């Protein structure tokens, strides 16, 4: 849920866009981080921990704690609390530690 | 390899003030900020600042960020790099490695000012990893930066200034605050902040702590308990609280990884939030040419961070030969401002922490 009336702040939101969370289309506004857009949509459980598979959400929202990491456009371990949402972005809950993208070793 | 005169790491209150002062002194300044905008934690502060007009008292934190940014952007000798992360400092050649929009940069500054801020402390209790256990700063970011309602009903842990201010901000955003818990026997933040939330009916429970968080995939509640005067749980004092968010406001630790890497002499001082770098009165660390300011130098209010930043910026510029006849007076004035901010009972913790700080080898601490 987004705030509309605030006694002090006025929120200037960017253009309304849509992105995907685990295949489900969601609305967001440009300028929001992925984690903020998900939170506004009521999604707090972002990924599962690699070993004990416990639910993971964000904690610090400033890119320090690594609790909010998800798979974004196929790339693992993206800090969704500081990465801005983009139109059509494919955001998925991450299971396991994730694989680094393969580099073309001189090929 | 890019050469720079003064690099400031961090675009919060300390870094902005450091860059401004150094640039006003005539130095060429590069400020590097990890976020996409300047201001650091100021951009979440909807309350008006205390202190004196020199640190913008009476102005809301968010407006101070804009003031400082506009002033900085008007200066021709300032380079602003946003959305870039400083990855490391290599003392062998004084190089900074930087990730800037998926490109790798190497930069060698003549002087380095580290104003990297602080990170939230965590608290140990069962289920503390459930989604819905958030740092107080995270909740502020959601509601004050992105305009997202962070929760329906919050249990706040910690009655320091951050816990009290964020509780008030939650109420402003239409969020219920079930209670504020404080393990100490008294409220540690300013009473003016405590009164605001008490008047709105939020209980502040001193000598109380969280025993465990409840919930399966997200927070659904918490068990709290009373503590005795030896900080031990009082048997059978448990109460169940219904809430969807547990907000931790249990202090901050200086982010000083780069200072460790640079080989700066460090000391653990609980009152300052953890390990901090030794420094002289001009905020220069034990490594010549490396300065520190703001929460990275010891967790304190933003007002003090701004003054420390100005001091660091001034000394760094001076050491490069950018001097003016007014410098001595300005230095004395900035030191006086710091003393004033740290005077009184509110500054007792900081004063006691700073007194424990060893003098740096090259720059013995002056006895005043």
Short mmCIF file of C-alpha atoms in Angstrom, two decimals:
data_model
loop_
_atom_site.label_atom_id
_atom_site.label_comp_id
_atom_site.label_asym_id
_atom_site.label_seq_id
_atom_site.Cartn_x
_atom_site.Cartn_y
_atom_site.Cartn_z
CA UNK A 1 0.00 0.00 0.00
CA UNK A 2 1.25 3.47 -0.88
CA UNK A 3 0.80 6.60 1.20
CA UNK A 4 -1.21 9.37 -0.42
CA UNK A 5 -1.86 11.82 2.40
CA UNK A 6 1.06 12.73 4.62
CA UNK A 7 1.19 15.72 7.00
CA UNK A 8 4.70 16.74 5.87
CA UNK A 9 5.75 14.93 2.72
CA UNK A 10 4.44 15.01 -0.81
CA UNK A 11 5.48 12.07 -2.92
CA UNK A 12 6.31 12.70 -6.55
CA UNK A 13 6.05 9.31 -8.18
CA UNK A 14 7.44 8.46 -11.59
CA UNK A 15 5.57 6.86 -14.46
CA UNK A 16 3.45 3.83 -13.65
CA UNK A 17 5.00 0.65 -15.05
CA UNK A 18 4.62 -3.08 -14.65
CA UNK A 19 7.12 -5.78 -13.78
CA UNK A 20 6.97 -9.46 -12.86
CA UNK A 21 7.35 -11.16 -9.49
CA UNK A 22 7.55 -14.95 -9.81
CA UNK A 23 5.59 -14.69 -13.04
CA UNK A 24 2.86 -12.47 -11.61
CA UNK A 25 2.53 -8.95 -13.13
CA UNK A 26 2.71 -6.14 -10.57
CA UNK A 27 2.43 -2.37 -10.80
CA UNK A 28 5.21 -0.04 -9.72
CA UNK A 29 6.35 3.52 -10.23
CA UNK A 30 9.64 4.51 -11.83
CA UNK A 31 12.06 5.71 -9.18
CA UNK A 32 11.09 2.99 -6.69
CA UNK A 33 13.43 0.21 -5.70
CA UNK A 34 12.32 -3.36 -6.43
CA UNK A 35 11.92 -4.04 -2.70
CA UNK A 36 9.77 -0.91 -2.19
CA UNK A 37 7.50 -1.89 -5.09
CA UNK A 38 7.14 -5.43 -3.74
CA UNK A 39 6.42 -4.14 -0.24
CA UNK A 40 3.74 -1.81 -1.61
CA UNK A 41 2.17 -4.86 -3.27
CA UNK A 42 2.11 -6.67 0.07
CA UNK A 43 5.00 -8.99 -0.75
CA UNK A 44 7.40 -9.25 2.19
CA UNK A 45 8.79 -12.76 1.72
CA UNK A 46 11.38 -12.18 -1.03
CA UNK A 47 13.59 -15.27 -1.14
CA UNK A 48 14.62 -18.26 0.95
CA UNK A 49 17.90 -18.71 2.76
CA UNK A 50 20.41 -20.94 0.98
CA UNK A 51 20.87 -23.64 3.61
CA UNK A 52 17.94 -23.73 6.01
CA UNK A 53 15.42 -22.41 3.47
CA UNK A 54 14.00 -19.86 5.86
CA UNK A 55 11.97 -16.93 4.60
CA UNK A 56 14.00 -13.84 3.77
CA UNK A 57 12.82 -10.23 3.52
CA UNK A 58 14.82 -7.03 3.49
CA UNK A 59 16.26 -5.63 6.69
CA UNK A 60 18.31 -2.47 6.19
CA UNK A 61 17.00 -1.05 2.87
CA UNK A 62 20.34 0.67 2.23
CA UNK A 63 22.29 -2.12 0.55
CA UNK A 64 24.29 -3.14 3.61
CA UNK A 65 22.84 -6.39 4.94
CA UNK A 66 22.28 -8.63 1.85
CA UNK A 67 18.99 -9.96 3.22
CA UNK A 68 16.95 -8.77 0.21
CA UNK A 69 18.88 -10.50 -2.56
CA UNK A 70 16.79 -11.93 -5.41
CA UNK A 71 17.10 -13.14 -8.98
CA UNK A 72 16.60 -10.18 -11.33
CA UNK A 73 16.44 -10.79 -15.08
CA UNK A 74 18.18 -14.09 -14.40
CA UNK A 75 21.01 -12.56 -12.43
CA UNK A 76 21.37 -13.83 -8.84
CA UNK A 77 22.21 -11.96 -5.62
CA UNK A 78 20.82 -8.60 -6.74
CA UNK A 79 20.23 -6.26 -3.81
CA UNK A 80 16.60 -5.40 -4.47
CA UNK A 81 16.51 -2.71 -1.78
CA UNK A 82 18.80 -0.43 -3.78
CA UNK A 83 18.14 -1.61 -7.36
CA UNK A 84 15.52 0.46 -9.14
CA UNK A 85 12.56 -1.29 -10.72
CA UNK A 86 12.36 -1.14 -14.55
CA UNK A 87 9.48 -1.82 -16.97
CA UNK A 88 9.14 -5.52 -17.71
CA UNK A 89 11.77 -6.54 -15.19
CA UNK A 90 11.64 -10.22 -14.25
CA UNK A 91 12.10 -10.54 -10.48
CA UNK A 92 12.16 -13.99 -8.91
CA UNK A 93 12.64 -15.41 -5.43
CA UNK A 94 16.11 -16.84 -5.18
CA UNK A 95 16.68 -20.41 -4.02
CA UNK A 96 20.21 -21.35 -3.11
CA UNK A 97 23.33 -19.30 -3.52
CA UNK A 98 22.87 -18.55 -7.20
CA UNK A 99 25.36 -18.90 -10.01
CA UNK A 100 27.49 -16.07 -11.24
CA UNK A 101 27.00 -15.21 -14.90
CA UNK A 102 29.44 -17.10 -17.12
CA UNK A 103 32.21 -15.03 -18.60
CA UNK A 104 33.46 -15.66 -22.11
CA UNK A 105 36.96 -16.69 -21.15
CA UNK A 106 38.77 -15.49 -24.24
CA UNK A 107 36.23 -17.18 -26.52
CA UNK B 1 44.14 5.31 -13.42
CA UNK B 2 42.39 8.59 -12.61
CA UNK B 3 44.12 11.22 -10.48
CA UNK B 4 42.07 13.37 -8.13
CA UNK B 5 42.81 16.02 -5.54
CA UNK B 6 40.32 15.28 -2.76
CA UNK B 7 37.93 12.33 -2.85
CA UNK B 8 35.06 12.24 -0.38
CA UNK B 9 33.42 8.84 0.11
CA UNK B 10 29.77 9.22 1.09
CA UNK B 11 27.22 11.87 0.20
CA UNK B 12 25.45 12.13 3.57
CA UNK B 13 25.58 15.09 5.96
CA UNK B 14 29.30 14.59 6.78
CA UNK B 15 30.43 13.96 3.20
CA UNK B 16 28.39 16.85 1.76
CA UNK B 17 29.79 19.24 4.37
CA UNK B 18 33.34 17.98 3.82
CA UNK B 19 33.05 18.42 0.04
CA UNK B 20 31.51 21.88 0.41
CA UNK B 21 34.19 23.14 2.78
CA UNK B 22 37.08 21.70 0.76
CA UNK B 23 35.64 23.18 -2.44
CA UNK B 24 35.06 26.56 -0.80
CA UNK B 25 38.72 26.46 0.25
CA UNK B 26 39.62 26.09 -3.43
CA UNK B 27 40.42 22.39 -3.75
CA UNK B 28 39.09 20.21 -6.56
CA UNK B 29 36.72 17.73 -4.95
CA UNK B 30 35.16 14.46 -6.09
CA UNK B 31 32.29 13.08 -4.02
CA UNK B 32 31.27 9.44 -4.49
CA UNK B 33 27.86 8.25 -3.30
CA UNK B 34 26.49 4.71 -3.55
CA UNK B 35 22.87 5.78 -3.85
CA UNK B 36 21.39 7.54 -6.86
CA UNK B 37 20.91 10.75 -4.90
CA UNK B 38 22.84 12.79 -2.40
CA UNK B 39 21.76 13.34 1.21
CA UNK B 40 22.39 9.99 2.92
CA UNK B 41 20.06 9.50 5.88
CA UNK B 42 19.00 13.17 5.76
CA UNK B 43 16.51 12.39 3.00
CA UNK B 44 14.39 10.39 5.47
CA UNK B 45 14.37 12.93 8.29
CA UNK B 46 11.03 14.71 8.37
CA UNK B 47 11.66 16.29 11.78
CA UNK B 48 13.22 19.68 12.39
CA UNK B 49 16.78 19.67 13.66
CA UNK B 50 17.96 21.02 17.01
CA UNK B 51 21.26 22.68 17.74
CA UNK B 52 22.14 26.06 16.36
CA UNK B 53 21.37 27.81 13.10
CA UNK B 54 24.88 26.97 11.90
CA UNK B 55 23.69 23.37 11.55
CA UNK B 56 20.32 24.41 10.12
CA UNK B 57 18.35 24.03 13.38
CA UNK B 58 14.63 24.48 12.78
CA UNK B 59 14.91 22.99 9.29
CA UNK B 60 13.73 19.49 8.44
CA UNK B 61 16.52 17.00 7.62
CA UNK B 62 15.15 16.39 4.15
CA UNK B 63 15.34 20.12 3.38
CA UNK B 64 18.90 20.32 4.72
CA UNK B 65 19.89 17.66 2.18
CA UNK B 66 18.49 19.81 -0.63
CA UNK B 67 20.20 22.97 0.69
CA UNK B 68 23.60 21.27 0.85
CA UNK B 69 23.17 19.60 -2.53
CA UNK B 70 22.18 22.84 -4.27
CA UNK B 71 25.15 24.63 -2.75
CA UNK B 72 27.48 21.85 -3.88
CA UNK B 73 26.09 21.68 -7.42
CA UNK B 74 26.66 25.42 -7.85
CA UNK B 75 30.43 25.00 -7.39
CA UNK B 76 32.52 24.45 -10.54
CA UNK B 77 35.32 22.57 -8.75
CA UNK B 78 33.10 19.71 -7.55
CA UNK B 79 32.59 16.41 -9.34
CA UNK B 80 29.64 14.31 -8.18
CA UNK B 81 29.58 10.55 -8.85
CA UNK B 82 26.30 8.87 -7.92
CA UNK B 83 25.33 5.19 -7.85
CA UNK B 84 28.96 4.09 -7.53
CA UNK B 85 30.41 1.91 -4.80
CA UNK B 86 33.95 2.25 -3.50
CA UNK B 87 35.10 -1.35 -3.23
CA UNK B 88 38.50 -1.00 -1.68
CA UNK B 89 41.49 1.11 -0.78
CA UNK B 90 45.00 -0.12 -1.56
CA UNK B 91 47.54 1.51 0.69
CA UNK B 92 50.46 0.31 -1.46
CA UNK B 93 49.70 2.97 -4.07
CA UNK B 94 46.81 4.85 -2.47
CA UNK B 95 44.33 3.65 -5.09
CA UNK B 96 40.57 3.36 -4.69
CA UNK B 97 38.72 0.70 -6.65
CA UNK B 98 35.21 1.74 -7.65
CA UNK B 99 32.27 -0.04 -9.25
CA UNK B 100 30.47 2.61 -11.30
CA UNK B 101 27.43 1.35 -13.24
CA UNK B 102 29.00 -2.03 -13.96
CA UNK B 103 32.33 -0.49 -14.95
CA UNK B 104 35.48 -0.74 -12.88
CA UNK B 105 37.40 2.44 -12.07
CA UNK B 106 40.72 3.06 -10.36
CA UNK B 107 41.22 6.42 -8.74
CA UNK B 108 44.19 7.87 -6.87
CA UNK B 109 43.29 10.80 -4.64
CA UNK B 110 45.84 13.06 -2.99
CA UNK B 111 43.58 13.25 0.04
CA UNK B 112 40.76 10.92 1.06
CA UNK B 113 37.85 11.78 3.35
CA UNK B 114 35.90 8.73 4.52
CA UNK B 115 32.32 9.66 5.41
CA UNK B 116 30.77 6.26 4.82
CA UNK B 117 28.23 6.44 7.65
CA UNK B 118 27.00 3.55 9.77
CA UNK B 119 24.97 0.36 9.60
CA UNK B 120 22.17 -0.79 11.87
CA UNK B 121 22.93 -3.08 14.77
CA UNK B 122 21.07 -6.32 15.07
CA UNK B 123 19.60 -8.05 18.09
CA UNK B 124 19.68 -11.76 18.91
CA UNK B 125 16.29 -13.42 19.53
CA UNK B 126 14.51 -16.46 18.06
CA UNK B 127 12.98 -15.79 14.64
CA UNK B 128 14.85 -12.52 14.22
CA UNK B 129 15.37 -13.43 10.57
CA UNK B 130 11.64 -13.39 9.69
CA UNK B 131 10.57 -10.91 7.02
CA UNK B 132 8.95 -8.09 8.99
CA UNK B 133 11.94 -7.62 11.30
CA UNK B 134 13.31 -4.39 9.90
CA UNK B 135 15.91 -1.83 10.85
CA UNK B 136 14.43 1.52 11.88
CA UNK B 137 16.21 3.16 8.95
CA UNK B 138 14.61 0.70 6.53
CA UNK B 139 11.14 1.57 7.73
CA UNK B 140 12.00 5.26 7.34
CA UNK B 141 13.23 4.64 3.80
CA UNK B 142 10.02 2.87 2.81
CA UNK B 143 7.65 5.47 4.17
CA UNK B 144 9.58 8.73 3.83
CA UNK B 145 11.49 8.17 0.61
CA UNK B 146 9.18 5.88 -1.38
CA UNK B 147 5.83 6.70 0.24
CA UNK B 148 5.09 3.05 0.92
CA UNK B 149 3.16 2.20 4.06
CA UNK B 150 5.67 0.02 5.90
CA UNK B 151 3.29 -1.86 8.19
CA UNK B 152 -0.10 -1.93 9.89
CA UNK B 153 1.13 -2.31 13.46
CA UNK B 154 4.73 -2.03 14.63
CA UNK B 155 6.58 -3.08 17.76
CA UNK B 156 9.54 -0.72 18.18
CA UNK B 157 12.65 -1.97 20.00
CA UNK B 158 14.76 0.85 21.43
CA UNK B 159 13.80 4.21 22.94
CA UNK B 160 16.83 6.15 21.79
CA UNK B 161 16.28 9.10 19.47
CA UNK B 162 15.94 6.92 16.37
CA UNK B 163 13.34 4.63 17.98
CA UNK B 164 11.34 7.60 19.26
CA UNK B 165 11.52 9.66 16.07
CA UNK B 166 10.68 6.73 13.79
CA UNK B 167 7.73 5.81 16.06
CA UNK B 168 6.39 9.34 15.61
CA UNK B 169 6.95 9.19 11.86
CA UNK B 170 5.08 5.87 11.74
CA UNK B 171 2.11 7.49 13.48
CA UNK B 172 2.27 10.35 10.94
CA UNK B 173 2.09 7.77 8.15
CA UNK B 174 -1.00 6.20 9.70
CA UNK B 175 0.74 3.15 11.16
CA UNK B 176 -0.17 1.87 14.63
CA UNK B 177 2.70 1.56 17.12
CA UNK B 178 1.93 -1.19 19.64
CA UNK B 179 4.68 -0.20 22.07
CA UNK B 180 8.26 0.99 22.29
CA UNK B 181 10.52 -1.30 24.32
CA UNK B 182 13.67 -0.12 26.06
CA UNK B 183 15.97 -2.51 27.93
CA UNK B 184 17.53 0.32 29.97
CA UNK B 185 15.76 1.64 33.07
CA UNK B 186 15.12 4.98 31.37
CA UNK B 187 14.37 6.44 27.95
CA UNK B 188 17.70 7.26 26.36
CA UNK B 189 16.46 9.65 23.63
CA UNK B 190 15.35 13.26 24.05
CA UNK B 191 12.24 13.56 26.22
CA UNK B 192 10.69 15.97 23.70
CA UNK B 193 10.55 13.10 21.19
CA UNK B 194 9.25 10.67 23.86
CA UNK B 195 6.50 13.09 24.91
CA UNK B 196 5.20 13.38 21.36
CA UNK B 197 4.47 9.66 21.11
CA UNK B 198 3.35 9.26 24.75
CA UNK B 199 0.75 11.99 24.16
CA UNK B 200 -0.54 9.95 21.23
CA UNK B 201 -1.05 6.97 23.53
CA UNK B 202 1.97 4.81 22.64
CA UNK B 203 3.35 3.05 25.73
CA UNK B 204 7.12 3.22 26.25
CA UNK B 205 8.06 0.17 28.32
CA UNK B 206 11.45 0.59 29.97
CA UNK B 207 13.25 -2.48 31.33
CA UNK B 208 11.52 -4.54 28.63
CA UNK B 209 12.91 -6.49 25.74
CA UNK B 210 11.78 -8.84 23.02
CA UNK B 211 11.95 -12.55 23.82
CA UNK B 212 11.02 -13.88 20.40
CA UNK B 213 9.27 -13.04 17.17
CA UNK B 214 6.21 -15.08 16.16
CA UNK B 215 5.20 -16.07 12.66
CA UNK B 216 5.80 -18.63 9.93
CA UNK B 217 6.80 -16.75 6.77
CA UNK B 218 6.44 -13.20 8.06
CA UNK B 219 6.09 -11.55 11.47
CA UNK B 220 2.69 -12.07 13.11
CA UNK B 221 3.54 -11.00 16.64
CA UNK B 222 6.10 -11.02 19.40
CA UNK B 223 6.62 -12.20 22.95
CA UNK B 224 8.10 -9.51 25.17
CA UNK B 225 9.32 -9.75 28.73
CA UNK B 226 10.47 -7.57 31.60
CA UNK B 227 14.13 -7.32 32.63
CA UNK B 228 15.42 -7.01 36.19
CA UNK B 229 18.12 -4.60 37.28
CA UNK B 230 20.76 -7.10 36.16
CA UNK B 231 19.25 -7.15 32.64
CA UNK B 232 17.94 -10.70 33.21
CA UNK B 233 14.41 -11.69 32.13
CA UNK B 234 11.88 -11.65 34.98
CA UNK B 235 10.17 -15.10 35.12
CA UNK B 236 6.52 -15.17 34.07
CA UNK B 237 6.61 -11.57 32.87
CA UNK B 238 5.93 -12.53 29.23
CA UNK B 239 3.27 -10.73 27.23
CA UNK B 240 2.15 -11.40 23.68
CA UNK B 241 1.96 -8.46 21.27
CA UNK B 242 0.17 -8.60 17.93
CA UNK B 243 2.11 -6.82 15.20
CA UNK B 244 3.16 -7.35 11.58
CA UNK B 245 6.49 -5.59 11.93
CA UNK B 246 9.24 -5.51 14.54
CA UNK B 247 11.42 -2.49 14.12
CA UNK B 248 14.94 -2.56 15.55
CA UNK B 249 16.36 0.75 16.71
CA UNK B 250 19.14 -0.62 18.86
CA UNK B 251 21.97 1.53 17.63
CA UNK B 252 24.38 1.82 14.76
CA UNK B 253 27.96 0.74 14.07
CA UNK B 254 30.42 2.89 12.14
CA UNK B 255 31.11 1.60 8.62
CA UNK B 256 34.87 1.68 8.67
CA UNK B 257 35.96 -1.19 6.41
CA UNK B 258 37.91 1.18 4.15
CA UNK B 259 39.74 2.64 7.14
CA UNK B 260 40.75 -0.86 8.24
CA UNK B 261 41.97 -1.56 4.71
CA UNK B 262 43.97 1.62 4.69
CA UNK B 263 45.74 0.53 7.87
CA UNK B 264 44.35 3.31 10.07
CA UNK B 265 44.87 2.74 13.80
CA UNK B 266 41.47 1.70 15.21
CA UNK B 267 40.02 1.47 18.70
CA UNK B 268 36.86 -0.15 20.05
CA UNK B 269 34.72 2.39 21.86
CA UNK B 270 31.23 1.20 22.80
CA UNK B 271 29.93 4.77 23.27
CA UNK B 272 30.82 5.56 19.65
CA UNK B 273 29.14 2.41 18.30
CA UNK B 274 32.13 0.11 17.78
CA UNK B 275 35.54 0.39 16.17
CA UNK B 276 36.53 3.92 15.18
CA UNK B 277 39.68 5.42 13.71
CA UNK B 278 42.04 7.43 15.88
CA UNK B 279 42.26 10.99 14.56
CA UNK B 280 43.61 14.40 15.34
CA UNK B 281 41.50 17.51 15.84
CA UNK B 282 41.41 18.10 12.09
CA UNK B 283 39.86 14.60 11.67
CA UNK B 284 43.02 13.17 10.07
CA UNK B 285 43.51 9.48 10.90
CA UNK B 286 46.84 7.86 11.80
CA UNK B 287 47.45 7.44 8.04
CA UNK B 288 48.53 10.82 6.67
CA UNK B 289 46.16 12.11 4.01
CA UNK B 290 43.18 10.02 5.15
CA UNK B 291 40.44 11.80 7.05
CA UNK B 292 37.23 10.59 8.66
CA UNK B 293 33.95 12.35 9.49
CA UNK B 294 30.39 11.68 10.60
CA UNK B 295 29.02 8.35 11.78
CA UNK B 296 32.04 6.54 10.30
CA UNK B 297 34.09 8.39 12.94
CA UNK B 298 31.68 7.50 15.74
CA UNK B 299 27.88 7.35 15.76
CA UNK B 300 26.40 10.72 16.65
CA UNK B 301 23.74 13.20 15.52
CA UNK B 302 23.69 14.53 11.94
CA UNK B 303 24.42 18.05 13.20
CA UNK B 304 27.78 16.92 14.60
CA UNK B 305 28.44 14.95 11.41
CA UNK B 306 28.11 18.14 9.38
CA UNK B 307 30.59 20.02 11.57
CA UNK B 308 33.05 17.11 11.54
CA UNK B 309 32.72 17.04 7.76
CA UNK B 310 33.51 20.74 7.51
CA UNK B 311 36.54 20.26 9.75
CA UNK B 312 37.82 17.35 7.68
CA UNK B 313 37.26 19.23 4.43
CA UNK B 314 39.04 22.28 5.77
CA UNK B 315 42.06 20.34 7.06
CA UNK B 316 42.37 18.28 3.88
CA UNK B 317 42.30 21.44 1.73
CA UNK B 318 44.77 23.19 4.06
CA UNK B 319 47.22 20.30 3.80
CA UNK B 320 47.20 20.77 0.01
CA UNK B 321 48.10 24.41 0.39
CA UNK B 322 44.63 25.91 -0.06
CA UNK B 323 44.67 28.39 2.76
CA UNK B 324 43.15 31.72 3.58
CA UNK B 325 43.65 34.15 6.47
CA UNK B 326 40.24 33.19 7.87
CA UNK B 327 41.12 29.49 8.30
CA UNK B 328 42.33 29.72 11.86
CA UNK B 329 39.19 31.49 12.98
CA UNK B 330 36.99 29.04 11.06
CA UNK B 331 38.76 26.04 12.63
CA UNK B 332 38.26 27.47 16.10
CA UNK B 333 34.61 28.18 15.34
CA UNK B 334 33.96 24.65 14.06
CA UNK B 335 35.58 23.13 17.13
CA UNK B 336 33.47 25.38 19.32
CA UNK B 337 30.34 24.25 17.45
CA UNK B 338 31.24 20.61 18.14
CA UNK B 339 31.81 21.37 21.83
CA UNK B 340 28.45 23.14 22.01
CA UNK B 341 26.63 20.26 20.32
CA UNK B 342 28.22 17.79 22.73
CA UNK B 343 27.60 19.89 25.85
CA UNK B 344 24.90 18.97 28.34
CA UNK B 345 23.49 15.60 29.40
CA UNK B 346 22.57 14.64 25.80
CA UNK B 347 26.25 14.67 24.84
CA UNK B 348 27.55 12.79 27.87
CA UNK B 349 27.87 9.46 26.05
CA UNK B 350 29.76 10.99 23.11
CA UNK B 351 32.04 12.98 25.43
CA UNK B 352 32.87 9.88 27.43
CA UNK B 353 33.57 7.94 24.22
CA UNK B 354 35.80 10.64 22.78
CA UNK B 355 37.77 10.90 26.03
CA UNK B 356 38.71 7.23 25.70
CA UNK B 357 40.04 7.71 22.18
CA UNK B 358 43.83 7.39 22.17
CA UNK B 359 45.79 10.23 20.64
CA UNK B 360 47.25 9.46 17.22
CA UNK B 361 50.99 8.87 17.24
CA UNK B 362 51.82 11.72 14.90
CA UNK B 363 49.28 14.14 16.23
CA UNK B 364 48.98 13.96 20.01
CA UNK B 365 45.52 15.02 21.13
CA UNK B 366 45.59 18.53 22.43
CA UNK B 367 44.43 18.95 25.99
CA UNK B 368 41.87 21.70 26.11
#
